[in-house]
Amino acid sequence: MSASADVLAMAKVEVSLSAIPEGKNVVIKWRGKPVFIRHRTPDEIEEANAVKVESLRDPQTDAERVKQPEWLVMVGVCTHLGCVPVGEAGDYGGWFCPCHGSHYDISGRVRRGPAPLNLEIPEYEYVSSAIIATDCRGGGLMRCIVSLRKENSSSDRRLERGEG
Ligand code: FES
């Protein structure tokens, strides 16, 4: 079953990429669910790629988690019991979940604590200068669309900044 155009329009969130400086996080709220977007620095990308994948609890390369290395897009829900992790925190330079102490690295991969899995990556695809993220694992009518555009747009007012 696919969502009708009007439902998808309601679910769509647009964010100007130019509004997210390098090294900063943005949190998009979509129907109460946070989606983290980080504009990563070259050092952070290098750090993410330097990790030995075989040492990870949920082994994933950084390349498997991004479409463009500088943009990391994740569902901001801890994979332990669903708290919202804090950005730029924890022992691995990424996110920290204070509920029970899960640490995620700069690729959103779990490195310590009770979380069993890495932070979820929503399915998304690039459409010219935009990133379109679809399906926050809800499927059907619960599709999530995040559109990141390089040009400024009137939708900027919907951008919510925060520590993600
Ligand atoms: S909910 Fe995040 S560590 Fe338990």
mmCIF file of C-alpha atoms and ligand atoms in Angstrom:
data_model
loop_
_atom_site.group_PDB
_atom_site.id
_atom_site.type_symbol
_atom_site.label_atom_id
_atom_site.label_comp_id
_atom_site.label_asym_id
_atom_site.label_seq_id
_atom_site.Cartn_x
_atom_site.Cartn_y
_atom_site.Cartn_z
ATOM 1 C CA MET A 1 0.000 0.000 0.000
ATOM 2 C CA SER A 2 1.382 3.409 -0.837
ATOM 3 C CA ALA A 3 0.592 6.703 0.831
ATOM 4 C CA SER A 4 -1.513 9.203 -1.049
ATOM 5 C CA ALA A 5 0.133 12.440 -2.202
ATOM 6 C CA ASP A 6 -1.639 14.552 0.412
ATOM 7 C CA VAL A 7 -0.505 12.291 3.239
ATOM 8 C CA LEU A 8 3.080 12.386 1.978
ATOM 9 C CA ALA A 9 2.927 16.178 1.739
ATOM 10 C CA MET A 10 1.844 16.353 5.369
ATOM 11 C CA ALA A 11 4.694 14.052 6.382
ATOM 12 C CA LYS A 12 7.367 15.961 4.527
ATOM 13 C CA VAL A 13 9.951 18.005 6.389
ATOM 14 C CA GLU A 14 12.344 20.240 4.497
ATOM 15 C CA VAL A 15 15.613 21.557 5.874
ATOM 16 C CA SER A 16 18.077 23.871 4.202
ATOM 17 C CA LEU A 17 21.509 22.266 4.181
ATOM 18 C CA SER A 18 23.070 25.708 4.159
ATOM 19 C CA ALA A 19 21.543 26.284 7.599
ATOM 20 C CA ILE A 20 23.603 23.467 9.124
ATOM 21 C CA PRO A 21 27.249 24.495 9.612
ATOM 22 C CA GLU A 22 29.991 21.902 9.503
ATOM 23 C CA GLY A 23 30.380 20.216 12.872
ATOM 24 C CA LYS A 24 26.804 20.898 13.955
ATOM 25 C CA ASN A 25 23.775 18.756 14.662
ATOM 26 C CA VAL A 26 20.190 19.479 13.816
ATOM 27 C CA VAL A 27 17.165 17.616 15.126
ATOM 28 C CA ILE A 28 14.112 17.396 12.919
ATOM 29 C CA LYS A 29 10.927 16.482 14.685
ATOM 30 C CA TRP A 30 8.655 14.367 12.578
ATOM 31 C CA ARG A 31 5.400 13.279 14.216
ATOM 32 C CA GLY A 32 7.105 13.267 17.575
ATOM 33 C CA LYS A 33 10.030 11.183 16.368
ATOM 34 C CA PRO A 34 13.439 12.892 16.242
ATOM 35 C CA VAL A 35 15.627 12.569 13.183
ATOM 36 C CA PHE A 36 19.255 13.592 13.725
ATOM 37 C CA ILE A 37 21.203 15.269 10.946
ATOM 38 C CA ARG A 38 24.900 15.971 11.428
ATOM 39 C CA HIS A 39 27.135 17.906 9.081
ATOM 40 C CA ARG A 40 30.353 16.041 9.789
ATOM 41 C CA THR A 41 33.833 17.493 9.609
ATOM 42 C CA PRO A 42 36.664 15.824 7.632
ATOM 43 C CA ASP A 43 38.223 14.732 10.941
ATOM 44 C CA GLU A 44 34.971 13.118 12.041
ATOM 45 C CA ILE A 45 34.658 11.269 8.752
ATOM 46 C CA GLU A 46 38.226 10.031 9.099
ATOM 47 C CA GLU A 47 37.537 8.946 12.683
ATOM 48 C CA ALA A 48 34.400 7.063 11.609
ATOM 49 C CA ASN A 49 36.333 5.215 8.919
ATOM 50 C CA ALA A 50 39.241 4.343 11.211
ATOM 51 C CA VAL A 51 37.106 2.113 13.446
ATOM 52 C CA LYS A 52 37.712 -1.635 13.178
ATOM 53 C CA VAL A 53 34.307 -2.848 12.058
ATOM 54 C CA GLU A 54 34.851 -6.375 13.383
ATOM 55 C CA SER A 55 35.161 -4.934 16.891
ATOM 56 C CA LEU A 56 31.642 -3.493 16.791
ATOM 57 C CA ARG A 57 28.592 -5.006 18.446
ATOM 58 C CA ASP A 58 26.522 -4.184 15.369
ATOM 59 C CA PRO A 59 29.173 -4.292 12.626
ATOM 60 C CA GLN A 60 28.638 -1.654 9.958
ATOM 61 C CA THR A 61 31.125 0.395 8.011
ATOM 62 C CA ASP A 62 30.617 4.129 7.992
ATOM 63 C CA ALA A 63 30.079 3.914 4.237
ATOM 64 C CA GLU A 64 27.112 1.627 4.840
ATOM 65 C CA ARG A 65 25.510 4.331 6.969
ATOM 66 C CA VAL A 66 25.860 7.406 4.782
ATOM 67 C CA LYS A 67 25.270 8.405 1.185
ATOM 68 C CA GLN A 68 27.570 11.390 1.360
ATOM 69 C CA PRO A 69 30.206 11.187 4.104
ATOM 70 C CA GLU A 70 29.600 14.726 5.351
ATOM 71 C CA TRP A 71 25.899 14.128 6.024
ATOM 72 C CA LEU A 72 24.808 11.634 8.671
ATOM 73 C CA VAL A 73 21.028 11.150 8.904
ATOM 74 C CA MET A 74 19.642 8.919 11.681
ATOM 75 C CA VAL A 75 16.497 8.233 13.637
ATOM 76 C CA GLY A 76 17.266 9.731 17.062
ATOM 77 C CA VAL A 77 15.887 6.924 19.172
ATOM 78 C CA CYS A 78 18.149 4.803 21.354
ATOM 79 C CA THR A 79 17.976 1.162 20.310
ATOM 80 C CA HIS A 80 17.871 0.030 23.945
ATOM 81 C CA LEU A 81 14.551 1.277 25.269
ATOM 82 C CA GLY A 82 13.795 4.290 23.111
ATOM 83 C CA CYS A 83 15.210 7.347 24.876
ATOM 84 C CA VAL A 84 16.584 10.228 22.813
ATOM 85 C CA PRO A 85 20.409 10.320 22.925
ATOM 86 C CA VAL A 86 22.302 13.555 23.501
ATOM 87 C CA GLY A 87 24.613 14.828 20.773
ATOM 88 C CA GLU A 88 28.303 15.667 21.067
ATOM 89 C CA ALA A 89 28.511 13.533 24.156
ATOM 90 C CA GLY A 90 29.717 10.194 25.352
ATOM 91 C CA ASP A 91 33.069 8.458 25.203
ATOM 92 C CA TYR A 92 33.188 8.114 21.417
ATOM 93 C CA GLY A 93 32.538 11.626 20.198
ATOM 94 C CA GLY A 94 29.022 10.981 18.983
ATOM 95 C CA TRP A 95 25.857 10.545 21.012
ATOM 96 C CA PHE A 96 25.178 9.447 24.569
ATOM 97 C CA CYS A 97 21.961 8.024 25.940
ATOM 98 C CA PRO A 98 21.715 9.026 29.594
ATOM 99 C CA CYS A 99 18.871 6.642 30.395
ATOM 100 C CA HIS A 100 21.106 3.601 30.859
ATOM 101 C CA GLY A 101 24.454 4.749 29.502
ATOM 102 C CA SER A 102 24.735 3.773 25.842
ATOM 103 C CA HIS A 103 27.518 5.453 23.881
ATOM 104 C CA TYR A 104 27.356 5.910 20.098
ATOM 105 C CA ASP A 105 30.212 7.022 17.887
ATOM 106 C CA ILE A 106 30.344 9.704 15.199
ATOM 107 C CA SER A 107 28.695 7.275 12.804
ATOM 108 C CA GLY A 108 25.896 6.540 15.305
ATOM 109 C CA ARG A 109 27.231 3.039 15.951
ATOM 110 C CA VAL A 110 26.820 1.647 19.459
ATOM 111 C CA ARG A 111 30.158 1.337 21.204
ATOM 112 C CA ARG A 112 29.280 0.824 24.877
ATOM 113 C CA GLY A 113 26.249 0.276 27.095
ATOM 114 C CA PRO A 114 23.129 -1.840 26.776
ATOM 115 C CA ALA A 115 21.915 -0.699 23.329
ATOM 116 C CA PRO A 116 21.969 -3.724 21.011
ATOM 117 C CA LEU A 117 22.062 -1.917 17.689
ATOM 118 C CA ASN A 118 23.383 1.177 15.974
ATOM 119 C CA LEU A 119 21.091 4.183 15.646
ATOM 120 C CA GLU A 120 18.728 3.512 12.776
ATOM 121 C CA ILE A 121 19.355 5.010 9.365
ATOM 122 C CA PRO A 122 16.145 5.889 7.550
ATOM 123 C CA GLU A 123 15.978 4.948 3.911
ATOM 124 C CA TYR A 124 16.636 7.990 1.792
ATOM 125 C CA GLU A 125 17.803 8.938 -1.622
ATOM 126 C CA TYR A 126 19.298 12.008 -3.218
ATOM 127 C CA VAL A 127 17.194 13.889 -5.684
ATOM 128 C CA SER A 128 19.498 16.439 -7.288
ATOM 129 C CA SER A 129 20.586 18.732 -4.456
ATOM 130 C CA ALA A 130 18.105 17.296 -1.991
ATOM 131 C CA ILE A 131 18.107 14.270 0.222
ATOM 132 C CA ILE A 132 14.759 12.558 0.406
ATOM 133 C CA ALA A 133 14.427 10.205 3.321
ATOM 134 C CA THR A 134 11.604 7.745 3.174
ATOM 135 C CA ASP A 135 10.199 5.153 5.473
ATOM 136 C CA CYS A 136 11.131 5.501 9.118
ATOM 137 C CA ARG A 137 10.376 1.785 9.379
ATOM 138 C CA GLY A 138 6.696 2.550 9.712
ATOM 139 C CA GLY A 139 5.857 1.540 6.184
ATOM 140 C CA GLY A 140 2.758 2.502 4.246
ATOM 141 C CA LEU A 141 1.065 5.594 5.579
ATOM 142 C CA MET A 142 3.724 6.027 8.265
ATOM 143 C CA ARG A 143 6.367 7.015 5.745
ATOM 144 C CA CYS A 144 8.799 9.685 6.829
ATOM 145 C CA ILE A 145 10.232 12.084 4.321
ATOM 146 C CA VAL A 146 13.125 14.365 5.133
ATOM 147 C CA SER A 147 14.230 16.664 2.379
ATOM 148 C CA LEU A 148 17.521 18.490 2.727
ATOM 149 C CA ARG A 149 18.101 21.239 0.201
ATOM 150 C CA LYS A 150 21.194 23.244 -0.506
ATOM 151 C CA GLU A 151 19.280 26.374 -1.356
ATOM 152 C CA ASN A 152 17.354 28.381 1.223
ATOM 153 C CA SER A 153 13.633 27.954 1.187
ATOM 154 C CA SER A 154 10.579 29.192 3.001
ATOM 155 C CA SER A 155 10.485 25.880 4.805
ATOM 156 C CA ASP A 156 13.429 26.956 6.938
ATOM 157 C CA ARG A 157 10.993 28.052 9.607
ATOM 158 C CA ARG A 158 10.266 24.397 10.194
ATOM 159 C CA LEU A 159 13.887 23.712 11.035
ATOM 160 C CA GLU A 160 14.356 22.931 14.670
ATOM 161 C CA ARG A 161 17.837 23.156 16.058
ATOM 162 C CA GLY A 162 19.021 21.268 19.039
ATOM 163 C CA GLU A 163 21.542 18.907 20.417
ATOM 164 C CA GLY A 164 20.966 15.636 18.715
HETATM 165 S S1 FES B 1 17.197 3.723 26.467
HETATM 166 FE FE1 FES B 1 19.188 4.350 25.848
HETATM 167 S S2 FES B 1 20.502 3.252 27.121
HETATM 168 FE FE2 FES B 1 18.555 2.537 27.699
#
